[in-house]
PDB file of C-alpha atoms in Angstrom:
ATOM      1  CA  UNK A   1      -7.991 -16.991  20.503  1.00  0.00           C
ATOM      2  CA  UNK A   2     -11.100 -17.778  18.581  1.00  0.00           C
ATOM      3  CA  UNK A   3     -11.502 -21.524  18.104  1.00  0.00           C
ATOM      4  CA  UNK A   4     -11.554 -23.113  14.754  1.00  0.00           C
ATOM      5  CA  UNK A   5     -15.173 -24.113  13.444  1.00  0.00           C
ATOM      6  CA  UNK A   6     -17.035 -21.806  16.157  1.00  0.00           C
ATOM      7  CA  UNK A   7     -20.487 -21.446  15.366  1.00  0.00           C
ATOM      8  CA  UNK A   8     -24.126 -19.993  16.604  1.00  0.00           C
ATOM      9  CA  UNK A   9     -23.880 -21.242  19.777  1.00  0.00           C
ATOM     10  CA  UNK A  10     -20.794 -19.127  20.643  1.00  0.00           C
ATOM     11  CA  UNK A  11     -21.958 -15.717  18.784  1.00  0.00           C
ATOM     12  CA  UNK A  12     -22.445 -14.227  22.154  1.00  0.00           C
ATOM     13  CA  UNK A  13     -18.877 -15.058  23.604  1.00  0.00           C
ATOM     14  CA  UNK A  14     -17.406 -14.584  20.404  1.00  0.00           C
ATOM     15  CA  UNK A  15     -19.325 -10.864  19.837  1.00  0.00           C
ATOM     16  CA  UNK A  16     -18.105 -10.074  23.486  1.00  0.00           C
ATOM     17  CA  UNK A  17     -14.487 -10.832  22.631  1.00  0.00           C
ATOM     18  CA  UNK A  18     -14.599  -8.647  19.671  1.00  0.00           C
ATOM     19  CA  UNK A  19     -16.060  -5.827  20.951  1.00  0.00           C
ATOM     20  CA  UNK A  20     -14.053  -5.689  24.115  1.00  0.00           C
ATOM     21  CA  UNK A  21     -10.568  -6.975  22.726  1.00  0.00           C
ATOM     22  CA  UNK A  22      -7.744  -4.495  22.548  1.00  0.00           C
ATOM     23  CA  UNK A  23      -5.921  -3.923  19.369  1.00  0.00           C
ATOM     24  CA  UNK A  24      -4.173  -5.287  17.541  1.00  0.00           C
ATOM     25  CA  UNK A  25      -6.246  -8.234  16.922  1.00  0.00           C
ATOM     26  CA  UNK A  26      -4.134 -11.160  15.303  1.00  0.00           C
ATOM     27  CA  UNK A  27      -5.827 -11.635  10.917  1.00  0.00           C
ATOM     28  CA  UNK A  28      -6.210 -15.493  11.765  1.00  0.00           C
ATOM     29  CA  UNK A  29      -9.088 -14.557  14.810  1.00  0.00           C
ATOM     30  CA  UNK A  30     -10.116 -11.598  12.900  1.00  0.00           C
ATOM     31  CA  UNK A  31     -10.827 -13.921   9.962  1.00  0.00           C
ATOM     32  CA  UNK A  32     -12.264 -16.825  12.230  1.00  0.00           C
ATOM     33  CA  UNK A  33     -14.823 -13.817  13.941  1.00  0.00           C
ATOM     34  CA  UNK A  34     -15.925 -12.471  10.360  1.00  0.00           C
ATOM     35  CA  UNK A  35     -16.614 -16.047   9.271  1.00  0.00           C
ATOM     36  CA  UNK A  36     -18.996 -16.394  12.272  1.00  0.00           C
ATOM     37  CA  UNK A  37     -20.285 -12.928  12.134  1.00  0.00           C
ATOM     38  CA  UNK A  38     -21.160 -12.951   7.737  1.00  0.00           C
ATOM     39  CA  UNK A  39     -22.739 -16.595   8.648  1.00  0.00           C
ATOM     40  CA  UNK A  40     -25.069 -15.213  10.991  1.00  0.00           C
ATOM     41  CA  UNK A  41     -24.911 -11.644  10.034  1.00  0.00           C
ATOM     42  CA  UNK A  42     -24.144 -10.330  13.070  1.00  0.00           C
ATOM     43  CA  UNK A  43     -24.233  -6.367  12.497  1.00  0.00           C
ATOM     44  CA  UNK A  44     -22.470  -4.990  15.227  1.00  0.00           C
ATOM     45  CA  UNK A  45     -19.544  -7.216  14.393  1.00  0.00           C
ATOM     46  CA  UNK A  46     -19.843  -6.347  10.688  1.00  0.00           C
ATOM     47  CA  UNK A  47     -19.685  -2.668  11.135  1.00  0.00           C
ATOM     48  CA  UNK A  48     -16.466  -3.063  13.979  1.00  0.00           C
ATOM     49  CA  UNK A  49     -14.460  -4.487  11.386  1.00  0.00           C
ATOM     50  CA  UNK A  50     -15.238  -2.373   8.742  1.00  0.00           C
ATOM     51  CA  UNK A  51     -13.910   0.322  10.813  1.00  0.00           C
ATOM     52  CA  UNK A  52     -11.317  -1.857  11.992  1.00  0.00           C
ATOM     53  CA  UNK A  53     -10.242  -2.161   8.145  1.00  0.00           C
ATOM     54  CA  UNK A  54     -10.252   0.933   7.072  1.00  0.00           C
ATOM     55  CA  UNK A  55      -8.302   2.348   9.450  1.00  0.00           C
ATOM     56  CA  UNK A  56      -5.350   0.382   8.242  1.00  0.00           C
ATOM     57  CA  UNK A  57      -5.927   0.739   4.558  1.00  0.00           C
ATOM     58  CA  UNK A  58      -7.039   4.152   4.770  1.00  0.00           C
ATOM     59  CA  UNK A  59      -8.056   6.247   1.708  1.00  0.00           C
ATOM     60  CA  UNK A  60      -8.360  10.018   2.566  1.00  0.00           C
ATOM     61  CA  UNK A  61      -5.104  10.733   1.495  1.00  0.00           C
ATOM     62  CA  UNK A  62      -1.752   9.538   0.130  1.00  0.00           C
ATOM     63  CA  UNK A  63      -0.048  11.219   3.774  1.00  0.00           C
ATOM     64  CA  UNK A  64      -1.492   8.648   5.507  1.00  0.00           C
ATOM     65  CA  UNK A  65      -0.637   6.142   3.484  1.00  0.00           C
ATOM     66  CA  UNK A  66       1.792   3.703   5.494  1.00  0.00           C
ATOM     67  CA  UNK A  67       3.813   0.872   3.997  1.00  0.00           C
ATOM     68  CA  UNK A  68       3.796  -1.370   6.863  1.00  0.00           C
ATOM     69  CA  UNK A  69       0.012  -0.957   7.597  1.00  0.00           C
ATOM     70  CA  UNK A  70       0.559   0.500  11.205  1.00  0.00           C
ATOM     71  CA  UNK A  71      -0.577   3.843  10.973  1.00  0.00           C
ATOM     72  CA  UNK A  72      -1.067   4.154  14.474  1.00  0.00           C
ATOM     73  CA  UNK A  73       1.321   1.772  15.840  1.00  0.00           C
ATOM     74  CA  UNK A  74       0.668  -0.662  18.766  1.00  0.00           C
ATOM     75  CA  UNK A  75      -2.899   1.200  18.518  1.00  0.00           C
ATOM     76  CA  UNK A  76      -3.548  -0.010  15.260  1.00  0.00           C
ATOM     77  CA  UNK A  77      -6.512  -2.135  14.826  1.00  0.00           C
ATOM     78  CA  UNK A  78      -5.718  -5.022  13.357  1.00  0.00           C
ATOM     79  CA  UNK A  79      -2.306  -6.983  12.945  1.00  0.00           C
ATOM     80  CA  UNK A  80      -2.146  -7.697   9.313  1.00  0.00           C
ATOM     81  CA  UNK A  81       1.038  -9.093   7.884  1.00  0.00           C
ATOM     82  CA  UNK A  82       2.071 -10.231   4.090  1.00  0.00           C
ATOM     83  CA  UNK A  83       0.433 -12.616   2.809  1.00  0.00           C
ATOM     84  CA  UNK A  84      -2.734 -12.193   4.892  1.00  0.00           C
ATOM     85  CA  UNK A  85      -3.339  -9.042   2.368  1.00  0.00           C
ATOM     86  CA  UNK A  86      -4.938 -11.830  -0.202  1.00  0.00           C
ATOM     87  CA  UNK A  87      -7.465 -13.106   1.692  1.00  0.00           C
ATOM     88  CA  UNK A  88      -8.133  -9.788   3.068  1.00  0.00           C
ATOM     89  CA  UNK A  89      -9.098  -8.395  -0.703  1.00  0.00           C
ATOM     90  CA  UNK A  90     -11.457 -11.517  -0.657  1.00  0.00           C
ATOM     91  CA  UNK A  91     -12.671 -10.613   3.155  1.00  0.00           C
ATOM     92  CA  UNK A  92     -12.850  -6.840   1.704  1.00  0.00           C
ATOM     93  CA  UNK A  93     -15.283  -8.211  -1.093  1.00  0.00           C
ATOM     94  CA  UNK A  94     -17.690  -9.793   1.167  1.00  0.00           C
ATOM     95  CA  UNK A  95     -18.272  -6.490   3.371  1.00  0.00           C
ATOM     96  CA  UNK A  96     -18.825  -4.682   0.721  1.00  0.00           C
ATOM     97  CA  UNK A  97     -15.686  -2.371   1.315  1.00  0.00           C
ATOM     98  CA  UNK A  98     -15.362  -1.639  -2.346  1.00  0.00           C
ATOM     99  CA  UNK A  99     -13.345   1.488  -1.752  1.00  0.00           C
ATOM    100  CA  UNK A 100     -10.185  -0.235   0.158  1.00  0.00           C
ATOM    101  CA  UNK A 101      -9.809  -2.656  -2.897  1.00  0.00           C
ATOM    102  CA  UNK A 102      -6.871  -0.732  -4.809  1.00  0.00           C
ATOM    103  CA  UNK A 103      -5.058  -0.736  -1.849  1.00  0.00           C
ATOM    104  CA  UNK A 104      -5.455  -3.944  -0.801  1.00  0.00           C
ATOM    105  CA  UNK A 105      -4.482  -4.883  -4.715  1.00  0.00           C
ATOM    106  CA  UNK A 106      -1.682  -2.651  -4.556  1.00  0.00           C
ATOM    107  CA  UNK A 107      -0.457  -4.382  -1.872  1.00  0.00           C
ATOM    108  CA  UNK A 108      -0.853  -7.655  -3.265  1.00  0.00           C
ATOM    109  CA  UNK A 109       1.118  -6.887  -6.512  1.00  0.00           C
ATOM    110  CA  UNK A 110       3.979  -6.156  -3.979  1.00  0.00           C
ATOM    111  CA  UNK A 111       4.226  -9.467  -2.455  1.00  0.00           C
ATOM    112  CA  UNK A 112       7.695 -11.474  -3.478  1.00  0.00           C
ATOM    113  CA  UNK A 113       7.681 -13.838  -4.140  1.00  0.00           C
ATOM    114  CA  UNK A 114       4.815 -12.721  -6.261  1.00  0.00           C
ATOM    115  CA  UNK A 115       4.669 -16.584  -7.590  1.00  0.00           C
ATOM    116  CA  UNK A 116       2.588 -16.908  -4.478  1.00  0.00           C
ATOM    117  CA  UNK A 117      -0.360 -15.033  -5.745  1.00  0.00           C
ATOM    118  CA  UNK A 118      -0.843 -17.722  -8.588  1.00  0.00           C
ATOM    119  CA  UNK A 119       0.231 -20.576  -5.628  1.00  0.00           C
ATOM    120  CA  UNK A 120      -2.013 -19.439  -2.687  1.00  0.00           C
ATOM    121  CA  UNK A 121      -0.562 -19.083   0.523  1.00  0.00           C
ATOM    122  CA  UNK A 122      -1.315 -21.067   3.558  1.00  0.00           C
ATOM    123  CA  UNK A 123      -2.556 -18.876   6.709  1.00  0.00           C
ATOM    124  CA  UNK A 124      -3.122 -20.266   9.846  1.00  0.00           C
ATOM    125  CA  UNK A 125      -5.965 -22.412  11.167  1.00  0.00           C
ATOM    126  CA  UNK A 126      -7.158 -23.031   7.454  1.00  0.00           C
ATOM    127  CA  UNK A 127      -6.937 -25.814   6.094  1.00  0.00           C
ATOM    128  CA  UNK A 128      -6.697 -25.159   1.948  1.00  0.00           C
ATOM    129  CA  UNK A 129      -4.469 -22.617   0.210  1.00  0.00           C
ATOM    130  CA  UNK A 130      -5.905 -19.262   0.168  1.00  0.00           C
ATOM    131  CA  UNK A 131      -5.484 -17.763  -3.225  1.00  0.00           C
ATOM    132  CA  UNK A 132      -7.474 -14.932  -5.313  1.00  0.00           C
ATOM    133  CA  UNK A 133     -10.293 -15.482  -7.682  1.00  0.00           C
ATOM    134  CA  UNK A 134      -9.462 -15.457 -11.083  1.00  0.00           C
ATOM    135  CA  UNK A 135     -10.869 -12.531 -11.877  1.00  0.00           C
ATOM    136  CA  UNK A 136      -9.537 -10.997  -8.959  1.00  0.00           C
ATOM    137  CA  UNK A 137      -6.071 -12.183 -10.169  1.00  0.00           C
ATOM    138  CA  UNK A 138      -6.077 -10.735 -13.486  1.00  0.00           C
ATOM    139  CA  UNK A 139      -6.820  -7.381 -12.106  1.00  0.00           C
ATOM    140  CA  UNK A 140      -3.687  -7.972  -9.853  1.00  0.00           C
ATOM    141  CA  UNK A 141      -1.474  -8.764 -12.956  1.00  0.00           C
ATOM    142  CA  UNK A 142      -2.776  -6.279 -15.110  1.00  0.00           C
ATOM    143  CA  UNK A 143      -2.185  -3.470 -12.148  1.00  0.00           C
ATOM    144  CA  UNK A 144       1.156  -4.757 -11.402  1.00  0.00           C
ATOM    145  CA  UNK A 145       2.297  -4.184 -15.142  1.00  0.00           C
ATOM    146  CA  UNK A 146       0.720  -0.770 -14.814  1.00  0.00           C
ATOM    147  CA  UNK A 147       2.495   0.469 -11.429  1.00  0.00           C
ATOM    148  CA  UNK A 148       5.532  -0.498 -13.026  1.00  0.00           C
ATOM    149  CA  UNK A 149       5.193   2.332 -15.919  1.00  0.00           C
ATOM    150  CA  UNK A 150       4.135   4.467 -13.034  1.00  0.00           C
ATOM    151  CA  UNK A 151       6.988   3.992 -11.378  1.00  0.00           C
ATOM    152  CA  UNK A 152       9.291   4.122 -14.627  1.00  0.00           C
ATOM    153  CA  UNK A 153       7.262   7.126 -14.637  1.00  0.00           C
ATOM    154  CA  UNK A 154       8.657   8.911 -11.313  1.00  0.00           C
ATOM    155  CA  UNK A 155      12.281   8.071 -13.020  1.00  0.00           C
ATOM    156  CA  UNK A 156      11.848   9.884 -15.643  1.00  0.00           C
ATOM    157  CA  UNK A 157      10.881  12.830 -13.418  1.00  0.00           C
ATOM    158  CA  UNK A 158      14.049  12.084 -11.457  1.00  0.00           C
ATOM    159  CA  UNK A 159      16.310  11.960 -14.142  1.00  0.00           C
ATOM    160  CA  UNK A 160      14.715  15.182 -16.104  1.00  0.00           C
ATOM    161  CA  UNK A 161      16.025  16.801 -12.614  1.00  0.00           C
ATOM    162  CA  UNK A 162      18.534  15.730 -12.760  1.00  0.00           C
ATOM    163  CA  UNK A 163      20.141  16.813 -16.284  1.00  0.00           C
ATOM    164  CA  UNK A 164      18.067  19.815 -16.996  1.00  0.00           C
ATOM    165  CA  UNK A 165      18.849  22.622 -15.004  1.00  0.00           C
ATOM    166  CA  UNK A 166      15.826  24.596 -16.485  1.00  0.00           C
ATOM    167  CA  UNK A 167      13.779  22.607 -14.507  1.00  0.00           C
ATOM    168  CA  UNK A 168      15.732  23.557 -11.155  1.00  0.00           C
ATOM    169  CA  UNK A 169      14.535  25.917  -8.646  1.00  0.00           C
ATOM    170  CA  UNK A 170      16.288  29.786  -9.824  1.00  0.00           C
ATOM    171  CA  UNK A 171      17.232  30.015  -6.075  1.00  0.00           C
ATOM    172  CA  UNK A 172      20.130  27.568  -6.527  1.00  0.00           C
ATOM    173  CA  UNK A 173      23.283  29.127  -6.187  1.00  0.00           C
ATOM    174  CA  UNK A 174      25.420  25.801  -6.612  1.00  0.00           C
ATOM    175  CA  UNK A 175      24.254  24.594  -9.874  1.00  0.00           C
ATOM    176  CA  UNK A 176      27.161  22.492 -10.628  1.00  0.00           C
ATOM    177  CA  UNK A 177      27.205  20.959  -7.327  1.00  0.00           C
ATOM    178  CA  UNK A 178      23.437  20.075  -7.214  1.00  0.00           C
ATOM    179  CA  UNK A 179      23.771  18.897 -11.164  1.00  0.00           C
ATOM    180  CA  UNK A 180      26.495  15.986 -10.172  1.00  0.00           C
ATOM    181  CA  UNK A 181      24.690  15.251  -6.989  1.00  0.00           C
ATOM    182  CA  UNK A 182      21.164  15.009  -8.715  1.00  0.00           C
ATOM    183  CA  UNK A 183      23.208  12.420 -11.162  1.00  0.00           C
ATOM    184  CA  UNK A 184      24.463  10.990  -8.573  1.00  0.00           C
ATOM    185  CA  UNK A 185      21.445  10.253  -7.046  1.00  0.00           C
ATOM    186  CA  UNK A 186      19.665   9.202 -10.409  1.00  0.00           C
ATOM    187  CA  UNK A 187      22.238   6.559 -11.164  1.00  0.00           C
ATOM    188  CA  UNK A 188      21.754   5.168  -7.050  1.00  0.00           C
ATOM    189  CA  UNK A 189      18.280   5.032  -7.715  1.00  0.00           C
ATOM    190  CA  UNK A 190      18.444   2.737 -10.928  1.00  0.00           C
ATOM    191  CA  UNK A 191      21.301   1.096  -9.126  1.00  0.00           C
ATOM    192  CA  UNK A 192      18.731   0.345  -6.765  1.00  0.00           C
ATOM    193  CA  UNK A 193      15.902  -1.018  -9.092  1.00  0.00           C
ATOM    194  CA  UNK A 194      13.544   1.693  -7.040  1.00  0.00           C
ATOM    195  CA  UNK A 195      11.013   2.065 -10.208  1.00  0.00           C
ATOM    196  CA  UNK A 196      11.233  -1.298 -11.546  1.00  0.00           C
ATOM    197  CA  UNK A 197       8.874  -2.269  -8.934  1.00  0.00           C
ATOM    198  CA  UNK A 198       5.314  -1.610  -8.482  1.00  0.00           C
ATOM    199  CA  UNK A 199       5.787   0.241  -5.873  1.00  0.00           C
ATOM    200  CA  UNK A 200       4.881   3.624  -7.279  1.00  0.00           C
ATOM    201  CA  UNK A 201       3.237   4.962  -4.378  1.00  0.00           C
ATOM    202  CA  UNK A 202       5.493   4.044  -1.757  1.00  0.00           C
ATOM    203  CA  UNK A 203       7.131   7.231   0.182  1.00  0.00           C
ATOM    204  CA  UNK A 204      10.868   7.689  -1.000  1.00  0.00           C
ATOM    205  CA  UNK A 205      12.097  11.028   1.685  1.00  0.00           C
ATOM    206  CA  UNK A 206      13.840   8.504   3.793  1.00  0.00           C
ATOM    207  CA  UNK A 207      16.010   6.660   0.720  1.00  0.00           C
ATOM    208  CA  UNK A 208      16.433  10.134  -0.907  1.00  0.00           C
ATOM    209  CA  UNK A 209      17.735  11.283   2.675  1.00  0.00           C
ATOM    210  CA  UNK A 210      20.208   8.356   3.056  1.00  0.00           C
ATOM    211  CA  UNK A 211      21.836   8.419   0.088  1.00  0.00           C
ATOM    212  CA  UNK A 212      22.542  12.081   0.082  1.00  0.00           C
ATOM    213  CA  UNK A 213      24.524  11.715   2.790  1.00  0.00           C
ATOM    214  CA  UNK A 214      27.045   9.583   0.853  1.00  0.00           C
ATOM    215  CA  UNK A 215      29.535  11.669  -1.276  1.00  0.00           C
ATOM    216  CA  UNK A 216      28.783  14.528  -3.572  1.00  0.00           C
ATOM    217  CA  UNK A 217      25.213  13.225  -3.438  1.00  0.00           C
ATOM    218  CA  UNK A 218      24.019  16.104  -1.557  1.00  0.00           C
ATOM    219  CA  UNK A 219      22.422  18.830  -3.719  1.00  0.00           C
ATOM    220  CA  UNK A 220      21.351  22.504  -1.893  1.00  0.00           C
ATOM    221  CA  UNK A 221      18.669  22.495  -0.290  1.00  0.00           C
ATOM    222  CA  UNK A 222      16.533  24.426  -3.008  1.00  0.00           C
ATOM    223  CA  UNK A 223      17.060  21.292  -5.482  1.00  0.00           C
ATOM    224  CA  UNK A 224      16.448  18.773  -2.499  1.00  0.00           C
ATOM    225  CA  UNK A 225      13.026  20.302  -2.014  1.00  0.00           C
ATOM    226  CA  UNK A 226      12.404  20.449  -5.292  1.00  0.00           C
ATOM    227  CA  UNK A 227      13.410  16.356  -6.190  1.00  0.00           C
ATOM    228  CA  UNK A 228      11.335  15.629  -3.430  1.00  0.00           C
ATOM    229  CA  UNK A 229       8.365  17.663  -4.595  1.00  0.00           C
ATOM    230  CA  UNK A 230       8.706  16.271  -7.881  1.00  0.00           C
ATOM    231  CA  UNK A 231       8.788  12.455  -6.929  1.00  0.00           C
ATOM    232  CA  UNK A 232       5.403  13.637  -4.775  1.00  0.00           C
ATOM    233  CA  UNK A 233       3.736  14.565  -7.000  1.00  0.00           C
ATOM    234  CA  UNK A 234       4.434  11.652  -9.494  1.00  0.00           C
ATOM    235  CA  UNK A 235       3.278   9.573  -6.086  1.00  0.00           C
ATOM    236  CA  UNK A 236       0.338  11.410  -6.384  1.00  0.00           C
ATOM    237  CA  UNK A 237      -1.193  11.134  -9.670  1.00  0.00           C
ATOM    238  CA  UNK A 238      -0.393   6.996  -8.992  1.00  0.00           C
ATOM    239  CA  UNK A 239      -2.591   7.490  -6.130  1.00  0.00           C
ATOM    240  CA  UNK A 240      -5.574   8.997  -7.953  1.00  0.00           C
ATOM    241  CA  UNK A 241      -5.620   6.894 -10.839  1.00  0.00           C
ATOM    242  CA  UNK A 242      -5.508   3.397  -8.347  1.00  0.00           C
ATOM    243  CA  UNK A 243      -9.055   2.887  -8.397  1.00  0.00           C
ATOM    244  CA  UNK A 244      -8.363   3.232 -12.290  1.00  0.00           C
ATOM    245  CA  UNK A 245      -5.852   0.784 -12.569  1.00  0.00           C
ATOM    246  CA  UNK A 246      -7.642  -1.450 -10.325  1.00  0.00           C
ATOM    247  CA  UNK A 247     -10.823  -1.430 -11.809  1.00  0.00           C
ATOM    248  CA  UNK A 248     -12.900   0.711  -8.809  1.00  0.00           C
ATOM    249  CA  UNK A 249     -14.690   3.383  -9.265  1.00  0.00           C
ATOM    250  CA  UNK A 250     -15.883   3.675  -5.320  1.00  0.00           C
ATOM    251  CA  UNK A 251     -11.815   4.712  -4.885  1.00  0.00           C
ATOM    252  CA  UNK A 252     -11.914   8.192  -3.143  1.00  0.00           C
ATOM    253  CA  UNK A 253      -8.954   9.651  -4.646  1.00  0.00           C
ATOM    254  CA  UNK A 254     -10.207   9.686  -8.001  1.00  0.00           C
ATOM    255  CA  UNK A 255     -13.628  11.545  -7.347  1.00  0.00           C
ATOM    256  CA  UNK A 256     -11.576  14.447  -6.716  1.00  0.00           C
ATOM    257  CA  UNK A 257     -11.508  17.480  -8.704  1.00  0.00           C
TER     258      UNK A 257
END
């Protein structure tokens, strides 16, 4: 535990327990370290924790995005929870980690109750509301209104599926089957308010999976593969355009051809 307040005189101790400390690493003595370590610019700290960052919000590619931020687990880095994700945009800003911002904004415009970006939040062992700048919270509002027509988006691509069988793969052999299952899977979904949430990159396999295992809900598996391919892709055009949405250009997705 890194005490509240610690300054030069424990750099040393501080930069040893850092270094040396297993993850995950609890955000409120994360936070406390970087405090000490931007104050004094202590390098070796600096550069720990921007590794330690961006191997929870990585950006290589939409596979490794992970919902809960524990891509690796009990191994990962750095436990990060909720409402820790705003003052980790702000934490993001001050290392100069310009290419984690959309996802650390995309996480942040799925917060509820997402009154608390406007509120602040109040994280352990600080004393004032932590809240975004304003800038910083205009950008959020503006991206959330924009992952919401991305996901109304992926719906659309859903439902097309699901009532045009020109779209369908040629190798289904129960088209009648897979049409009322599709439908009944596109009237779950909306059921479900799925894409009237910002939420447009989030992986949907495992809530496709579940709810064609309820009746008639189970098309063959030609049209499974190809609902699922569809939604991916959707999921991955919303990944490329984040750093658009967001306002980034350093966002690694989008430089791709």
């Amino acid at each position: 535990m890194i005490p509240a307040g610690a300054g030069s005189a424990d750099v040393s101790e501080i930069s040893d327990w850092f270094m040396s400390s297993r993850p995950p690493i609890a955000y409120s003595d994360f936070r406390r370290v970087m405090d000490v370590a931007l104050k004094y610019n202590i390098q070796d700290i600096i550069s720990e924790a921007r590794h330690r960052l961006s191997e929870v919000f990585q950006t290589d590619s939409l596979d490794d995005w992970c919902v809960e931020l524990d891509p690796e687990g009990d191994r990962t880095p750095l436990q990060i929870s909720y409402f820790d994700y705003i003052d980790a945009l702000r934490l993001s800003r001050l290392l100069g980690m310009h290419s984690i911002t959309p996802l650390l904004f995309y996480v942040c415009c799925n917060l509820s109750p997402f009154e608390k970006i406007v509120d602040g939040v109040q994280l352990a062992g600080i004393p004032e509301p932590v809240t975004l700048s304003q800038d910083d919270l205009r950008t959020c509002l503006r991206g959330r209104a924009r992952l919401i027509q991305e996901s109304s988006r992926i719906m659309k691509a859903f439902q097309e599926l699901a009532f045009d069988e020109r779209g369908r793969p040629s190798a289904c052999k129960t088209p009648q089957h897979c049409s009322e299952a599709l439908q009944a899977l596109s009237l779950a979904v909306v059921d479900a308010q799925c894409f009237s949430e910002p939420s447009a990159i989030d992986p949907m396999d495992r809530w496709i999976t579940r709810h064609e295992n309820t009746a008639d809900a189970k098309p063959c598996r030609h049209c499974g593969k190809a609902l699922r391919n569809v939604v991916n892709e959707r999921r991955e055009e919303t990944w490329c355009k984040l750093g658009e949405i967001f306002g980034v250009e350093e966002w690694p997705a989008g430089e791709k051809d």
